[in-house]
Amino acid sequence: MKARVTVTLKNGVLDPQGKAIESALHSLGIDGVASVRQGKVFDIVLDTADKAAAEAALKQAGEKLLANTVIENYKVDLVD
Amino acid sequence: MKARVTVTLKNGVLDPQGKAIESALHSLGIDGVASVRQGKVFDIVLDTADKAAAEAALKQAGEKLLANTVIENYKVDLVD
């Protein structure tokens, strides 16, 4: 079973990396960009075919390793 | 208009960071993970409401800045 975990900064948390990308886009002449925020994505292949077990494992992974839940949100999507 | 650009490594490109995460998950006792590959996600707010213009700008951003198209794929999704 495949899954994607997306980790994004919580609202209100400063994102200097996103700001730098925003400036770089303006410098490159790509206009119309109001804001950029960067996050991470993890494409995970699981051995199990059991949806509930997969979701439980991914939730644990998100809480313990993939996201810093003080400043980041994470979202689990099972792909198939 | 909001959009999300997702940048992932092409198949066959080694991902040591993903491998490290995989090992860390095993060390934490989270079993059933066969592989992990890490990518990046950019949440972008655009000034324009014109879908075609937004897509063109984001394609340019992907090609020129957000992805290294030698080793990475990128995908543009308009959110609203």
PDB file of C-alpha atoms in Angstrom:
ATOM      1  CA  MET A   1       0.000   0.000   0.000  1.00  0.00           C
ATOM      2  CA  LYS A   2       1.271   3.449  -0.906  1.00  0.00           C
ATOM      3  CA  ALA A   3       0.773   6.606   1.090  1.00  0.00           C
ATOM      4  CA  ARG A   4       1.802  10.229   1.060  1.00  0.00           C
ATOM      5  CA  VAL A   5       2.425  12.213   4.233  1.00  0.00           C
ATOM      6  CA  THR A   6       2.477  15.976   3.709  1.00  0.00           C
ATOM      7  CA  VAL A   7       4.051  18.161   6.395  1.00  0.00           C
ATOM      8  CA  THR A   8       3.365  21.899   6.336  1.00  0.00           C
ATOM      9  CA  LEU A   9       4.140  24.740   8.709  1.00  0.00           C
ATOM     10  CA  LYS A  10       1.286  25.865  10.927  1.00  0.00           C
ATOM     11  CA  ASN A  11      -0.281  29.235  10.238  1.00  0.00           C
ATOM     12  CA  GLY A  12       1.586  32.021  11.983  1.00  0.00           C
ATOM     13  CA  VAL A  13       4.921  30.204  11.968  1.00  0.00           C
ATOM     14  CA  LEU A  14       7.504  32.253  10.074  1.00  0.00           C
ATOM     15  CA  ASP A  15       8.887  30.632   6.906  1.00  0.00           C
ATOM     16  CA  PRO A  16      12.118  32.373   5.872  1.00  0.00           C
ATOM     17  CA  GLN A  17      12.770  29.704   3.235  1.00  0.00           C
ATOM     18  CA  GLY A  18       9.410  30.426   1.624  1.00  0.00           C
ATOM     19  CA  LYS A  19      10.169  34.163   1.724  1.00  0.00           C
ATOM     20  CA  ALA A  20      13.504  33.559  -0.002  1.00  0.00           C
ATOM     21  CA  ILE A  21      11.786  31.538  -2.750  1.00  0.00           C
ATOM     22  CA  GLU A  22       9.216  34.323  -3.157  1.00  0.00           C
ATOM     23  CA  SER A  23      11.998  36.885  -3.651  1.00  0.00           C
ATOM     24  CA  ALA A  24      13.832  34.572  -6.055  1.00  0.00           C
ATOM     25  CA  LEU A  25      10.694  34.175  -8.167  1.00  0.00           C
ATOM     26  CA  HIS A  26      10.325  37.963  -8.374  1.00  0.00           C
ATOM     27  CA  SER A  27      14.006  38.260  -9.332  1.00  0.00           C
ATOM     28  CA  LEU A  28      13.467  35.695 -12.092  1.00  0.00           C
ATOM     29  CA  GLY A  29      10.647  37.830 -13.477  1.00  0.00           C
ATOM     30  CA  ILE A  30       7.869  35.428 -12.482  1.00  0.00           C
ATOM     31  CA  ASP A  31       5.169  37.828 -11.364  1.00  0.00           C
ATOM     32  CA  GLY A  32       1.868  37.446  -9.610  1.00  0.00           C
ATOM     33  CA  VAL A  33       3.205  35.420  -6.680  1.00  0.00           C
ATOM     34  CA  ALA A  34       1.787  36.763  -3.422  1.00  0.00           C
ATOM     35  CA  SER A  35       3.282  34.233  -1.008  1.00  0.00           C
ATOM     36  CA  VAL A  36       5.168  30.931  -0.853  1.00  0.00           C
ATOM     37  CA  ARG A  37       5.361  28.483   2.018  1.00  0.00           C
ATOM     38  CA  GLN A  38       7.519  25.405   1.824  1.00  0.00           C
ATOM     39  CA  GLY A  39       6.695  22.000   3.254  1.00  0.00           C
ATOM     40  CA  LYS A  40       7.822  18.407   2.970  1.00  0.00           C
ATOM     41  CA  VAL A  41       6.293  15.365   1.413  1.00  0.00           C
ATOM     42  CA  PHE A  42       7.056  11.711   2.172  1.00  0.00           C
ATOM     43  CA  ASP A  43       6.071   8.989  -0.280  1.00  0.00           C
ATOM     44  CA  ILE A  44       5.888   5.823   1.757  1.00  0.00           C
ATOM     45  CA  VAL A  45       5.376   2.234   0.638  1.00  0.00           C
ATOM     46  CA  LEU A  46       3.939  -0.031   3.318  1.00  0.00           C
ATOM     47  CA  ASP A  47       4.071  -3.833   3.476  1.00  0.00           C
ATOM     48  CA  THR A  48       0.560  -4.150   4.813  1.00  0.00           C
ATOM     49  CA  ALA A  49      -2.651  -4.163   2.767  1.00  0.00           C
ATOM     50  CA  ASP A  50      -4.701  -3.366   5.880  1.00  0.00           C
ATOM     51  CA  LYS A  51      -5.885   0.247   5.615  1.00  0.00           C
ATOM     52  CA  ALA A  52      -6.458   0.740   9.346  1.00  0.00           C
ATOM     53  CA  ALA A  53      -3.028  -0.668  10.243  1.00  0.00           C
ATOM     54  CA  ALA A  54      -1.378   1.508   7.603  1.00  0.00           C
ATOM     55  CA  GLU A  55      -3.118   4.628   8.888  1.00  0.00           C
ATOM     56  CA  ALA A  56      -2.143   3.842  12.472  1.00  0.00           C
ATOM     57  CA  ALA A  57       1.520   3.321  11.506  1.00  0.00           C
ATOM     58  CA  LEU A  58       1.596   6.528   9.466  1.00  0.00           C
ATOM     59  CA  LYS A  59      -0.018   8.523  12.274  1.00  0.00           C
ATOM     60  CA  GLN A  60       2.688   7.269  14.624  1.00  0.00           C
ATOM     61  CA  ALA A  61       5.368   8.118  12.055  1.00  0.00           C
ATOM     62  CA  GLY A  62       3.949  11.632  11.675  1.00  0.00           C
ATOM     63  CA  GLU A  63       3.800  12.257  15.423  1.00  0.00           C
ATOM     64  CA  LYS A  64       7.155  10.732  16.320  1.00  0.00           C
ATOM     65  CA  LEU A  65       9.401  11.530  13.384  1.00  0.00           C
ATOM     66  CA  LEU A  66       8.109  13.218  10.256  1.00  0.00           C
ATOM     67  CA  ALA A  67       6.545  16.338  11.748  1.00  0.00           C
ATOM     68  CA  ASN A  68       7.442  18.611  14.629  1.00  0.00           C
ATOM     69  CA  THR A  69       3.864  18.976  15.860  1.00  0.00           C
ATOM     70  CA  VAL A  70       4.687  22.149  17.804  1.00  0.00           C
ATOM     71  CA  ILE A  71       5.114  24.087  14.568  1.00  0.00           C
ATOM     72  CA  GLU A  72       3.959  21.716  11.814  1.00  0.00           C
ATOM     73  CA  ASN A  73       0.806  19.991  10.670  1.00  0.00           C
ATOM     74  CA  TYR A  74       0.850  16.665   8.879  1.00  0.00           C
ATOM     75  CA  LYS A  75      -1.690  14.985   6.655  1.00  0.00           C
ATOM     76  CA  VAL A  76      -1.830  11.311   5.722  1.00  0.00           C
ATOM     77  CA  ASP A  77      -3.257  10.261   2.340  1.00  0.00           C
ATOM     78  CA  LEU A  78      -3.474   6.616   1.371  1.00  0.00           C
ATOM     79  CA  VAL A  79      -2.877   6.388  -2.361  1.00  0.00           C
ATOM     80  CA  ASP A  80      -3.941   2.785  -2.962  1.00  0.00           C
TER      81      ASP A  80
ATOM     82  CA  MET B   1      -5.724  31.765  -6.397  1.00  0.00           C
ATOM     83  CA  LYS B   2      -3.925  29.080  -4.399  1.00  0.00           C
ATOM     84  CA  ALA B   3      -1.740  26.345  -5.807  1.00  0.00           C
ATOM     85  CA  ARG B   4       0.463  23.531  -4.611  1.00  0.00           C
ATOM     86  CA  VAL B   5       3.632  22.517  -6.442  1.00  0.00           C
ATOM     87  CA  THR B   6       4.950  19.099  -5.431  1.00  0.00           C
ATOM     88  CA  VAL B   7       8.546  18.213  -6.273  1.00  0.00           C
ATOM     89  CA  THR B   8       9.620  14.565  -6.070  1.00  0.00           C
ATOM     90  CA  LEU B   9      12.773  12.688  -7.046  1.00  0.00           C
ATOM     91  CA  LYS B  10      12.614  10.825 -10.337  1.00  0.00           C
ATOM     92  CA  ASN B  11      12.573   7.026 -10.216  1.00  0.00           C
ATOM     93  CA  GLY B  12      16.061   5.603 -10.036  1.00  0.00           C
ATOM     94  CA  VAL B  13      17.554   8.649  -8.312  1.00  0.00           C
ATOM     95  CA  LEU B  14      19.046   7.629  -4.974  1.00  0.00           C
ATOM     96  CA  ASP B  15      17.417   9.168  -1.907  1.00  0.00           C
ATOM     97  CA  PRO B  16      19.727   8.804   1.125  1.00  0.00           C
ATOM     98  CA  GLN B  17      17.470  11.074   3.183  1.00  0.00           C
ATOM     99  CA  GLY B  18      14.521   8.768   2.539  1.00  0.00           C
ATOM    100  CA  LYS B  19      16.666   5.760   3.473  1.00  0.00           C
ATOM    101  CA  ALA B  20      17.657   7.447   6.742  1.00  0.00           C
ATOM    102  CA  ILE B  21      13.996   8.118   7.561  1.00  0.00           C
ATOM    103  CA  GLU B  22      13.167   4.486   6.775  1.00  0.00           C
ATOM    104  CA  SER B  23      15.863   3.297   9.219  1.00  0.00           C
ATOM    105  CA  ALA B  24      14.706   5.771  11.852  1.00  0.00           C
ATOM    106  CA  LEU B  25      11.122   4.497  11.573  1.00  0.00           C
ATOM    107  CA  HIS B  26      12.343   0.925  12.098  1.00  0.00           C
ATOM    108  CA  SER B  27      14.420   2.061  15.105  1.00  0.00           C
ATOM    109  CA  LEU B  28      11.316   3.713  16.570  1.00  0.00           C
ATOM    110  CA  GLY B  29       9.459   0.413  16.301  1.00  0.00           C
ATOM    111  CA  ILE B  30       7.163   1.537  13.478  1.00  0.00           C
ATOM    112  CA  ASP B  31       7.016  -1.584  11.342  1.00  0.00           C
ATOM    113  CA  GLY B  32       5.662  -2.365   7.916  1.00  0.00           C
ATOM    114  CA  VAL B  33       7.450   0.453   6.100  1.00  0.00           C
ATOM    115  CA  ALA B  34       9.009  -0.861   2.890  1.00  0.00           C
ATOM    116  CA  SER B  35      10.384   2.397   1.509  1.00  0.00           C
ATOM    117  CA  VAL B  36      10.363   6.163   2.021  1.00  0.00           C
ATOM    118  CA  ARG B  37      11.187   8.867  -0.503  1.00  0.00           C
ATOM    119  CA  GLN B  38      11.228  12.514   0.477  1.00  0.00           C
ATOM    120  CA  GLY B  39      10.093  15.408  -1.652  1.00  0.00           C
ATOM    121  CA  LYS B  40       9.171  19.058  -1.286  1.00  0.00           C
ATOM    122  CA  VAL B  41       5.907  20.901  -1.427  1.00  0.00           C
ATOM    123  CA  PHE B  42       5.343  24.599  -2.129  1.00  0.00           C
ATOM    124  CA  ASP B  43       2.060  26.249  -1.194  1.00  0.00           C
ATOM    125  CA  ILE B  44       1.816  29.302  -3.373  1.00  0.00           C
ATOM    126  CA  VAL B  45      -0.713  32.134  -3.343  1.00  0.00           C
ATOM    127  CA  LEU B  46      -1.070  33.960  -6.661  1.00  0.00           C
ATOM    128  CA  ASP B  47      -2.475  37.419  -7.263  1.00  0.00           C
ATOM    129  CA  THR B  48      -4.230  36.436 -10.459  1.00  0.00           C
ATOM    130  CA  ALA B  49      -7.634  34.781 -10.773  1.00  0.00           C
ATOM    131  CA  ASP B  50      -6.836  33.675 -14.340  1.00  0.00           C
ATOM    132  CA  LYS B  51      -6.270  29.915 -14.290  1.00  0.00           C
ATOM    133  CA  ALA B  52      -4.220  29.788 -17.498  1.00  0.00           C
ATOM    134  CA  ALA B  53      -1.938  32.640 -16.369  1.00  0.00           C
ATOM    135  CA  ALA B  54      -1.478  30.984 -12.983  1.00  0.00           C
ATOM    136  CA  GLU B  55      -0.573  27.650 -14.564  1.00  0.00           C
ATOM    137  CA  ALA B  56       1.910  29.305 -16.911  1.00  0.00           C
ATOM    138  CA  ALA B  57       3.599  31.168 -14.044  1.00  0.00           C
ATOM    139  CA  LEU B  58       3.789  28.035 -11.918  1.00  0.00           C
ATOM    140  CA  LYS B  59       5.208  25.971 -14.772  1.00  0.00           C
ATOM    141  CA  GLN B  60       7.934  28.612 -15.212  1.00  0.00           C
ATOM    142  CA  ALA B  61       8.581  28.580 -11.456  1.00  0.00           C
ATOM    143  CA  GLY B  62       8.865  24.795 -11.482  1.00  0.00           C
ATOM    144  CA  GLU B  63      11.272  24.727 -14.425  1.00  0.00           C
ATOM    145  CA  LYS B  64      13.440  27.639 -13.355  1.00  0.00           C
ATOM    146  CA  LEU B  65      13.568  27.445  -9.583  1.00  0.00           C
ATOM    147  CA  LEU B  66      11.537  24.917  -7.636  1.00  0.00           C
ATOM    148  CA  ALA B  67      12.680  21.687  -9.283  1.00  0.00           C
ATOM    149  CA  ASN B  68      15.966  20.462 -10.678  1.00  0.00           C
ATOM    150  CA  THR B  69      14.412  18.820 -13.718  1.00  0.00           C
ATOM    151  CA  VAL B  70      17.476  16.616 -14.286  1.00  0.00           C
ATOM    152  CA  ILE B  71      16.661  14.572 -11.197  1.00  0.00           C
ATOM    153  CA  GLU B  72      13.236  15.802 -10.065  1.00  0.00           C
ATOM    154  CA  ASN B  73       9.658  15.845 -11.311  1.00  0.00           C
ATOM    155  CA  TYR B  74       7.210  18.558 -10.367  1.00  0.00           C
ATOM    156  CA  LYS B  75       3.448  18.659 -10.395  1.00  0.00           C
ATOM    157  CA  VAL B  76       1.236  21.748 -10.289  1.00  0.00           C
ATOM    158  CA  ASP B  77      -2.200  21.572  -8.647  1.00  0.00           C
ATOM    159  CA  LEU B  78      -4.456  24.595  -8.561  1.00  0.00           C
ATOM    160  CA  VAL B  79      -6.388  24.490  -5.298  1.00  0.00           C
ATOM    161  CA  ASP B  80      -8.999  27.187  -5.981  1.00  0.00           C
TER     162      ASP B  80
END
